[in-house]
Short mmCIF file of C-alpha atoms and ligand atoms in Angstrom, two decimals:
data_model
loop_
_atom_site.label_atom_id
_atom_site.label_comp_id
_atom_site.label_asym_id
_atom_site.label_seq_id
_atom_site.Cartn_x
_atom_site.Cartn_y
_atom_site.Cartn_z
CA MET A 1 167.85 173.93 -90.45
CA LEU A 2 164.67 175.92 -89.37
CA THR A 3 166.47 178.80 -87.95
CA GLY A 4 164.14 181.66 -87.99
CA THR A 5 161.12 180.05 -88.94
CA GLN A 6 157.92 180.60 -86.30
CA ILE A 7 156.00 177.75 -85.25
CA ALA A 8 152.92 177.28 -82.87
CA PHE A 9 151.83 174.03 -81.26
CA ILE A 10 148.32 174.33 -80.38
CA GLY A 11 146.99 171.37 -77.90
CA GLY A 12 147.88 167.75 -79.16
CA ASP A 13 149.13 164.54 -77.27
CA ALA A 14 152.12 162.05 -76.74
CA ARG A 15 152.50 162.23 -80.67
CA THR A 16 152.59 165.80 -80.70
CA LEU A 17 155.85 165.77 -78.08
CA GLU A 18 157.74 163.94 -81.13
CA VAL A 19 157.19 166.51 -83.30
CA ILE A 20 158.20 169.13 -80.84
CA GLN A 21 161.35 167.41 -80.07
CA ARG A 22 162.36 167.26 -83.99
CA LEU A 23 161.08 170.88 -84.97
CA THR A 24 163.17 172.50 -81.77
CA GLU A 25 166.06 170.29 -82.40
CA LEU A 26 165.95 171.79 -86.44
CA ASP A 27 166.16 175.48 -84.50
CA ALA A 28 162.58 176.40 -84.95
CA ILE A 29 161.26 179.11 -83.38
CA VAL A 30 158.64 177.07 -81.52
CA SER A 31 155.83 178.32 -79.05
CA LEU A 32 153.49 175.95 -77.09
CA ILE A 33 149.91 176.52 -76.20
CA GLY A 34 147.99 174.25 -74.06
CA PHE A 35 151.11 172.36 -72.21
CA ASP A 36 151.22 173.90 -69.28
CA ASN A 37 150.78 170.29 -67.19
CA LEU A 38 153.75 168.88 -69.45
CA LYS A 39 156.68 167.92 -67.14
CA GLN A 40 159.37 167.67 -70.17
CA SER A 41 160.80 170.87 -71.61
CA PHE A 42 162.40 171.74 -74.76
CA VAL A 43 165.14 173.81 -75.67
CA GLY A 44 164.17 176.33 -77.99
CA ALA A 45 160.38 176.22 -77.38
CA ALA A 46 158.34 178.76 -75.02
CA HIS A 47 154.76 178.30 -73.50
CA THR A 48 152.75 181.24 -74.21
CA GLU A 49 148.59 181.99 -74.33
CA LEU A 50 146.37 181.71 -77.48
CA THR A 51 146.25 185.32 -78.33
CA GLU A 52 145.62 186.95 -81.57
CA GLU A 53 149.14 188.80 -81.72
CA LEU A 54 150.60 185.12 -81.04
CA PHE A 55 149.56 184.72 -84.86
CA THR A 56 151.10 187.98 -86.68
CA GLU A 57 154.35 186.32 -87.10
CA LEU A 58 154.00 182.84 -87.40
CA ASP A 59 154.97 180.42 -90.56
CA ALA A 60 153.19 177.23 -89.66
CA VAL A 61 150.32 176.22 -87.05
CA LEU A 62 150.33 172.76 -85.86
CA LEU A 63 146.94 171.36 -84.57
CA PRO A 64 146.48 168.04 -82.88
CA PRO A 65 146.09 165.05 -85.38
CA VAL A 66 142.20 165.60 -84.95
CA GLY A 67 142.16 169.46 -85.49
CA THR A 68 139.91 171.14 -84.05
CA ASP A 69 136.03 170.15 -83.30
CA ASP A 70 132.86 171.35 -85.30
CA GLU A 71 133.03 174.55 -83.07
CA GLY A 72 137.00 175.22 -83.05
CA TYR A 73 137.91 173.52 -79.97
CA VAL A 74 141.10 172.11 -79.89
CA GLU A 75 142.15 169.00 -77.84
CA GLY A 76 144.94 169.18 -75.36
CA VAL A 77 145.96 166.21 -73.02
CA PHE A 78 148.40 168.44 -71.36
CA THR A 79 146.69 171.36 -70.10
CA SER A 80 143.21 171.83 -68.12
CA LYS A 81 142.52 175.12 -70.15
CA GLU A 82 140.24 175.63 -72.93
CA LEU A 83 141.42 175.77 -76.02
CA ARG A 84 139.88 177.50 -78.92
CA LEU A 85 140.85 178.30 -82.58
CA LEU A 86 138.69 181.58 -84.04
CA PRO A 87 138.18 183.34 -87.22
CA GLU A 88 139.89 186.08 -85.70
CA HIS A 89 143.52 183.88 -85.06
CA ILE A 90 143.20 182.81 -88.50
CA ALA A 91 142.98 186.76 -89.74
CA ARG A 92 145.89 187.58 -88.05
CA LEU A 93 148.27 184.76 -89.70
CA PRO A 94 150.57 185.94 -92.99
CA LYS A 95 149.27 184.50 -96.16
CA HIS A 96 152.31 182.27 -96.54
CA ALA A 97 151.86 180.62 -93.44
CA LYS A 98 150.00 176.92 -93.44
CA ILE A 99 148.48 175.04 -90.94
CA TYR A 100 149.11 171.44 -90.44
CA THR A 101 146.90 168.45 -89.07
CA GLY A 102 145.98 164.80 -89.14
CA MET A 103 142.07 165.45 -90.39
CA ALA A 104 140.38 168.77 -90.56
CA LYS A 105 136.51 169.02 -89.74
CA PRO A 106 134.78 171.37 -91.59
CA TYR A 107 135.11 174.14 -89.15
CA LEU A 108 138.64 173.81 -90.14
CA LYS A 109 138.63 174.04 -93.83
CA LYS A 110 136.21 176.76 -93.97
CA LEU A 111 138.20 178.68 -91.56
CA CYS A 112 141.14 178.26 -93.83
CA SER A 113 139.52 178.52 -97.00
CA THR A 114 137.86 182.08 -96.14
CA HIS A 115 141.06 183.33 -94.91
CA SER A 116 143.33 181.77 -98.31
CA ILE A 117 145.41 179.72 -95.60
CA THR A 118 146.96 176.39 -96.83
CA LEU A 119 145.80 173.41 -94.69
CA VAL A 120 147.69 170.27 -94.66
CA GLU A 121 145.86 167.28 -93.82
CA LEU A 122 147.96 164.94 -93.26
CA PHE A 123 146.53 161.67 -93.01
CA GLU A 124 145.50 162.24 -96.44
CA ARG A 125 149.03 161.59 -97.55
CA ASP A 126 150.05 158.15 -99.32
CA ASP A 127 153.31 158.61 -97.79
CA VAL A 128 151.69 159.04 -93.55
CA ALA A 129 148.81 156.90 -94.67
CA ILE A 130 151.40 154.19 -95.70
CA TYR A 131 153.59 154.40 -92.78
CA ASN A 132 150.94 154.74 -90.31
CA SER A 133 149.37 151.38 -91.53
CA ILE A 134 152.45 149.60 -89.64
CA PRO A 135 151.38 150.34 -86.12
CA THR A 136 147.45 150.19 -87.10
CA ALA A 137 148.09 146.63 -88.24
CA GLU A 138 150.37 145.70 -84.86
CA GLY A 139 147.10 147.30 -83.01
CA ALA A 140 144.90 145.00 -84.75
CA LEU A 141 147.13 142.13 -84.60
CA LEU A 142 146.92 142.97 -80.59
CA LEU A 143 143.01 142.94 -80.48
CA ALA A 144 142.92 139.34 -82.32
CA ILE A 145 145.20 137.89 -79.93
CA GLN A 146 143.16 139.75 -77.15
CA ASN A 147 139.90 138.29 -78.33
CA THR A 148 141.01 135.09 -79.59
CA ASP A 149 141.98 131.36 -77.89
CA ILE A 150 143.81 130.30 -81.11
CA THR A 151 147.37 131.28 -82.83
CA ILE A 152 147.12 133.57 -85.39
CA HIS A 153 149.36 131.49 -87.58
CA GLY A 154 146.88 128.96 -89.54
CA ALA A 155 143.59 131.28 -88.75
CA VAL A 156 141.30 131.96 -91.45
CA SER A 157 141.55 135.96 -91.88
CA VAL A 158 139.67 138.01 -93.95
CA VAL A 159 141.14 141.07 -95.13
CA LEU A 160 138.55 143.80 -96.34
CA GLY A 161 140.17 146.28 -99.05
CA PHE A 162 143.58 146.36 -100.50
CA GLY A 163 144.35 149.83 -100.05
CA ARG A 164 147.16 151.60 -97.87
CA THR A 165 145.99 149.70 -94.09
CA GLY A 166 144.51 146.57 -96.04
CA ALA A 167 147.60 145.61 -98.20
CA THR A 168 150.09 146.00 -94.67
CA MET A 169 147.19 143.80 -92.85
CA ALA A 170 147.22 141.52 -94.94
CA ARG A 171 151.09 141.04 -95.69
CA THR A 172 151.51 140.96 -91.78
CA LEU A 173 149.03 138.33 -91.20
CA GLN A 174 150.97 136.66 -93.80
CA GLY A 175 153.90 137.05 -91.98
CA LEU A 176 152.52 135.40 -89.06
CA GLY A 177 151.43 132.62 -91.04
CA ALA A 178 147.62 132.96 -91.06
CA LYS A 179 145.54 131.69 -93.94
CA VAL A 180 144.45 135.45 -95.60
CA LEU A 181 141.76 135.86 -98.14
CA VAL A 182 141.66 139.75 -99.37
CA GLY A 183 138.08 140.93 -100.17
CA VAL A 184 138.53 143.58 -102.98
CA ARG A 185 136.58 145.49 -105.99
CA ARG A 186 139.04 146.22 -108.61
CA ASN A 187 141.07 143.75 -111.13
CA GLU A 188 143.92 145.13 -110.75
CA HIS A 189 143.74 144.45 -106.81
CA PHE A 190 142.70 140.99 -107.30
CA ALA A 191 145.40 140.32 -109.33
CA ARG A 192 148.07 142.08 -106.81
CA ALA A 193 146.86 139.83 -103.98
CA TYR A 194 147.08 136.80 -106.33
CA GLU A 195 150.53 137.57 -106.69
CA MET A 196 151.31 138.27 -102.96
CA GLY A 197 149.98 134.77 -102.26
CA PHE A 198 146.89 135.67 -100.50
CA GLN A 199 143.40 134.33 -101.66
CA PRO A 200 141.36 137.09 -103.45
CA PHE A 201 137.90 137.24 -103.97
CA TYR A 202 135.72 140.30 -105.25
CA THR A 203 133.57 142.02 -102.15
CA SER A 204 130.43 141.60 -104.29
CA GLU A 205 130.90 138.00 -103.44
CA LEU A 206 131.77 138.51 -99.62
CA THR A 207 129.14 136.40 -98.17
CA LYS A 208 130.41 133.15 -100.13
CA HIS A 209 133.96 133.75 -98.53
CA VAL A 210 133.40 134.45 -94.70
CA GLY A 211 132.17 130.79 -93.90
CA ASN A 212 135.12 129.33 -92.60
CA ALA A 213 136.52 132.89 -91.22
CA ASP A 214 138.72 133.12 -87.66
CA LEU A 215 139.30 136.80 -88.32
CA LEU A 216 137.96 139.40 -90.41
CA PHE A 217 139.72 142.71 -90.75
CA ASN A 218 137.58 145.55 -92.28
CA THR A 219 139.27 148.63 -94.09
CA ILE A 220 136.24 149.49 -96.24
CA PRO A 221 135.04 152.83 -94.56
CA SER A 222 131.17 152.07 -95.83
CA LEU A 223 128.46 149.45 -94.41
CA ILE A 224 130.22 146.30 -96.38
CA VAL A 225 129.81 143.55 -93.09
CA THR A 226 126.51 143.68 -93.17
CA GLY A 227 123.83 141.54 -91.44
CA GLU A 228 123.50 139.15 -94.09
CA VAL A 229 127.47 138.70 -94.30
CA ILE A 230 127.90 138.46 -90.27
CA ALA A 231 124.79 135.39 -90.88
CA ALA A 232 127.02 133.88 -93.22
CA MET A 233 129.88 133.65 -90.81
CA PRO A 234 130.68 130.75 -87.83
CA PRO A 235 129.54 132.38 -84.56
CA ARG A 236 133.20 131.98 -83.54
CA THR A 237 134.67 134.94 -86.02
CA VAL A 238 136.31 137.63 -84.61
CA ILE A 239 135.32 141.14 -86.63
CA ILE A 240 137.94 144.26 -86.23
CA ASP A 241 137.02 147.50 -87.90
CA LEU A 242 139.60 149.24 -88.50
CA ALA A 243 137.46 151.89 -91.04
CA SER A 244 137.05 155.42 -89.85
CA LYS A 245 133.78 155.71 -87.68
CA PRO A 246 131.19 154.52 -87.68
CA GLY A 247 133.04 151.61 -89.44
CA GLY A 248 131.71 149.26 -92.02
CA THR A 249 130.33 146.53 -89.96
CA ASP A 250 126.53 146.35 -88.81
CA PHE A 251 127.36 146.20 -84.87
CA ARG A 252 123.88 146.15 -83.61
CA PHE A 253 123.34 142.74 -86.00
CA ALA A 254 126.74 141.12 -84.74
CA GLU A 255 125.83 141.59 -81.08
CA ARG A 256 122.07 140.03 -81.74
CA ARG A 257 124.34 137.52 -83.62
CA GLY A 258 126.50 136.92 -80.87
CA VAL A 259 129.54 137.37 -82.84
CA LYS A 260 132.16 139.58 -81.65
CA ALA A 261 132.66 143.04 -83.55
CA ILE A 262 135.36 145.56 -82.59
CA LEU A 263 135.69 148.97 -83.76
CA ALA A 264 139.05 150.10 -83.36
CA PRO A 265 140.17 153.66 -84.36
CA GLY A 266 143.16 155.44 -84.22
CA LEU A 267 145.20 152.69 -83.43
CA PRO A 268 148.86 154.45 -84.01
CA GLY A 269 148.43 156.89 -81.57
CA ILE A 270 146.75 153.86 -78.97
CA VAL A 271 149.69 151.24 -79.79
CA ALA A 272 152.55 153.25 -80.66
CA PRO A 273 152.37 156.95 -79.75
CA LYS A 274 156.25 157.77 -80.71
CA THR A 275 156.24 155.98 -83.63
CA ALA A 276 153.25 157.64 -84.65
CA GLY A 277 154.53 160.93 -83.31
CA ARG A 278 157.84 160.21 -85.34
CA ILE A 279 155.61 159.58 -88.40
CA ILE A 280 154.29 162.94 -88.31
CA ALA A 281 157.58 164.66 -87.43
CA SER A 282 159.43 163.39 -90.55
CA VAL A 283 156.57 164.69 -92.88
CA VAL A 284 155.82 167.78 -91.27
CA SER A 285 159.67 168.94 -90.57
CA GLN A 286 160.65 167.81 -94.30
CA LEU A 287 157.12 169.74 -95.39
CA ILE A 288 158.51 173.15 -93.24
CA MET A 289 161.77 172.95 -94.34
CA GLU A 290 160.73 172.88 -97.95
CA ASP A 291 158.25 176.05 -97.41
CA THR A 292 161.32 177.43 -95.25
CA GLN A 293 163.86 177.01 -98.28
CA LYS A 294 161.12 178.23 -100.95
CA ARG A 295 160.76 181.27 -99.07
CA ARG A 296 164.54 181.93 -98.71
CA ASN A 297 165.39 181.79 -102.36
CA GLU A 298 162.40 184.23 -103.00
CA ALA A 299 163.93 186.34 -100.39
P1 NAP B 301 142.44 153.28 -98.80
O1 NAP B 301 143.80 153.42 -99.41
O2 NAP B 301 141.56 154.25 -99.67
O3 NAP B 301 142.03 151.89 -98.87
C1 NAP B 301 140.57 151.79 -98.60
C2 NAP B 301 140.41 150.50 -99.49
O4 NAP B 301 139.00 150.06 -99.57
C3 NAP B 301 140.96 150.39 -100.99
O5 NAP B 301 141.49 149.44 -101.29
C4 NAP B 301 139.12 150.67 -101.73
O6 NAP B 301 139.24 150.20 -103.13
C5 NAP B 301 138.11 149.51 -100.57
N1 NAP B 301 136.95 150.38 -100.78
C6 NAP B 301 136.53 151.25 -100.47
N2 NAP B 301 134.85 151.33 -100.93
C7 NAP B 301 134.82 149.89 -100.88
C8 NAP B 301 133.77 149.41 -101.55
N3 NAP B 301 132.58 149.97 -100.97
N4 NAP B 301 133.83 148.28 -101.67
C9 NAP B 301 134.75 147.57 -101.86
N5 NAP B 301 136.21 147.85 -101.47
C10 NAP B 301 136.59 149.14 -100.96
O7 NAP B 301 142.29 153.61 -97.37
P2 NAP B 301 143.37 153.69 -95.98
O8 NAP B 301 144.28 154.55 -95.71
O9 NAP B 301 143.67 152.07 -96.01
O10 NAP B 301 142.20 153.63 -94.75
C11 NAP B 301 141.18 152.65 -94.83
C12 NAP B 301 140.35 153.34 -93.65
O11 NAP B 301 141.14 152.72 -92.21
C13 NAP B 301 139.89 154.61 -93.54
O12 NAP B 301 138.73 154.84 -93.03
C14 NAP B 301 141.02 155.02 -92.66
O13 NAP B 301 139.94 156.57 -91.90
C15 NAP B 301 141.22 154.09 -91.78
N6 NAP B 301 142.04 153.94 -90.51
C16 NAP B 301 142.09 153.34 -89.71
C17 NAP B 301 143.01 153.48 -88.97
C18 NAP B 301 142.94 152.82 -87.33
O14 NAP B 301 143.72 152.89 -86.68
N7 NAP B 301 141.78 151.55 -87.18
C19 NAP B 301 144.32 153.21 -89.09
C20 NAP B 301 144.51 154.09 -90.25
C21 NAP B 301 143.21 154.35 -91.41
P3 NAP B 301 139.14 151.21 -104.43
O15 NAP B 301 140.72 151.45 -104.17
O16 NAP B 301 138.56 150.40 -105.60
O17 NAP B 301 138.74 152.69 -104.19
#
């Protein structure tokens, strides 16, 4: 249980509600900042303002998946007020306090390192990335279905990258009966993709493997689907680029060539915010409980 542990939520979206729910169920003392337009209420959570004093007793601060922008502004879909995390807020935090977010921009990283506060970037964790790959693959399938006039079953589907998202994407497509080709750069990924029944190839030879593609799902976060690769595809190919912005596709060339290319970031939060929130809630609550237990043991 988190009895006595003080946690502040600053801004957030539908995913955040799942985290609030979980932490209040665990009996934490929860302060909500930027939830004034929220209809739902949580037992054990109190609405408050973003003041310096609030930070002096906190054990954890939870920011939305994107943390802050480059000037410290925090996005909150349940408020019309401006939320800005400033150095004077962080300076008030006890040294054991931690800040949790999905991905941090340099502003937040610098703020935390200047004040020696631990920053936890949840989306960098393997477990979170693997769990998140499930709604990501489902969202990618949704886009594929919406943007083609063929079934996934039987579709020649190229997946680029065989990491946490690529492996799930390939397996999900295979489950629906697609013909799955997987582009990798490591021998061990080639071997694993082969073992799993995919048709592996090396990305250095990508142009040779897209000639019959109905669908291409990219998870490589650098320019890989170049003009040359797009020129080797049939015009019917639909590219769904899952890699973080700006993606790995030459979108300008794809448009010129008449190949449909979609950049699809943030799918878990869009297609399955409840599940995406539960993923975050489960990991964050575990981490905060471990910290609470450690502090209690040291006391
Ligand atoms: P990951 O586990 O690191 O996988 C990335 C894969 O790309 C690895 O297999 C890596 O190979 C490969 N790769 C990287 N650079 C390459 C290159 N130049 N040539 C060939 N292969 C290359 O990352 P992930 O968690 O799957 O995430 C992949 C991307 O999807 C990230 O940009 C992430 O932000 C994004 N993402 C998007 C969504 C969404 O909703 N659209 C959701 C989750 C994640 P090595 O192992 O050899 O490095």
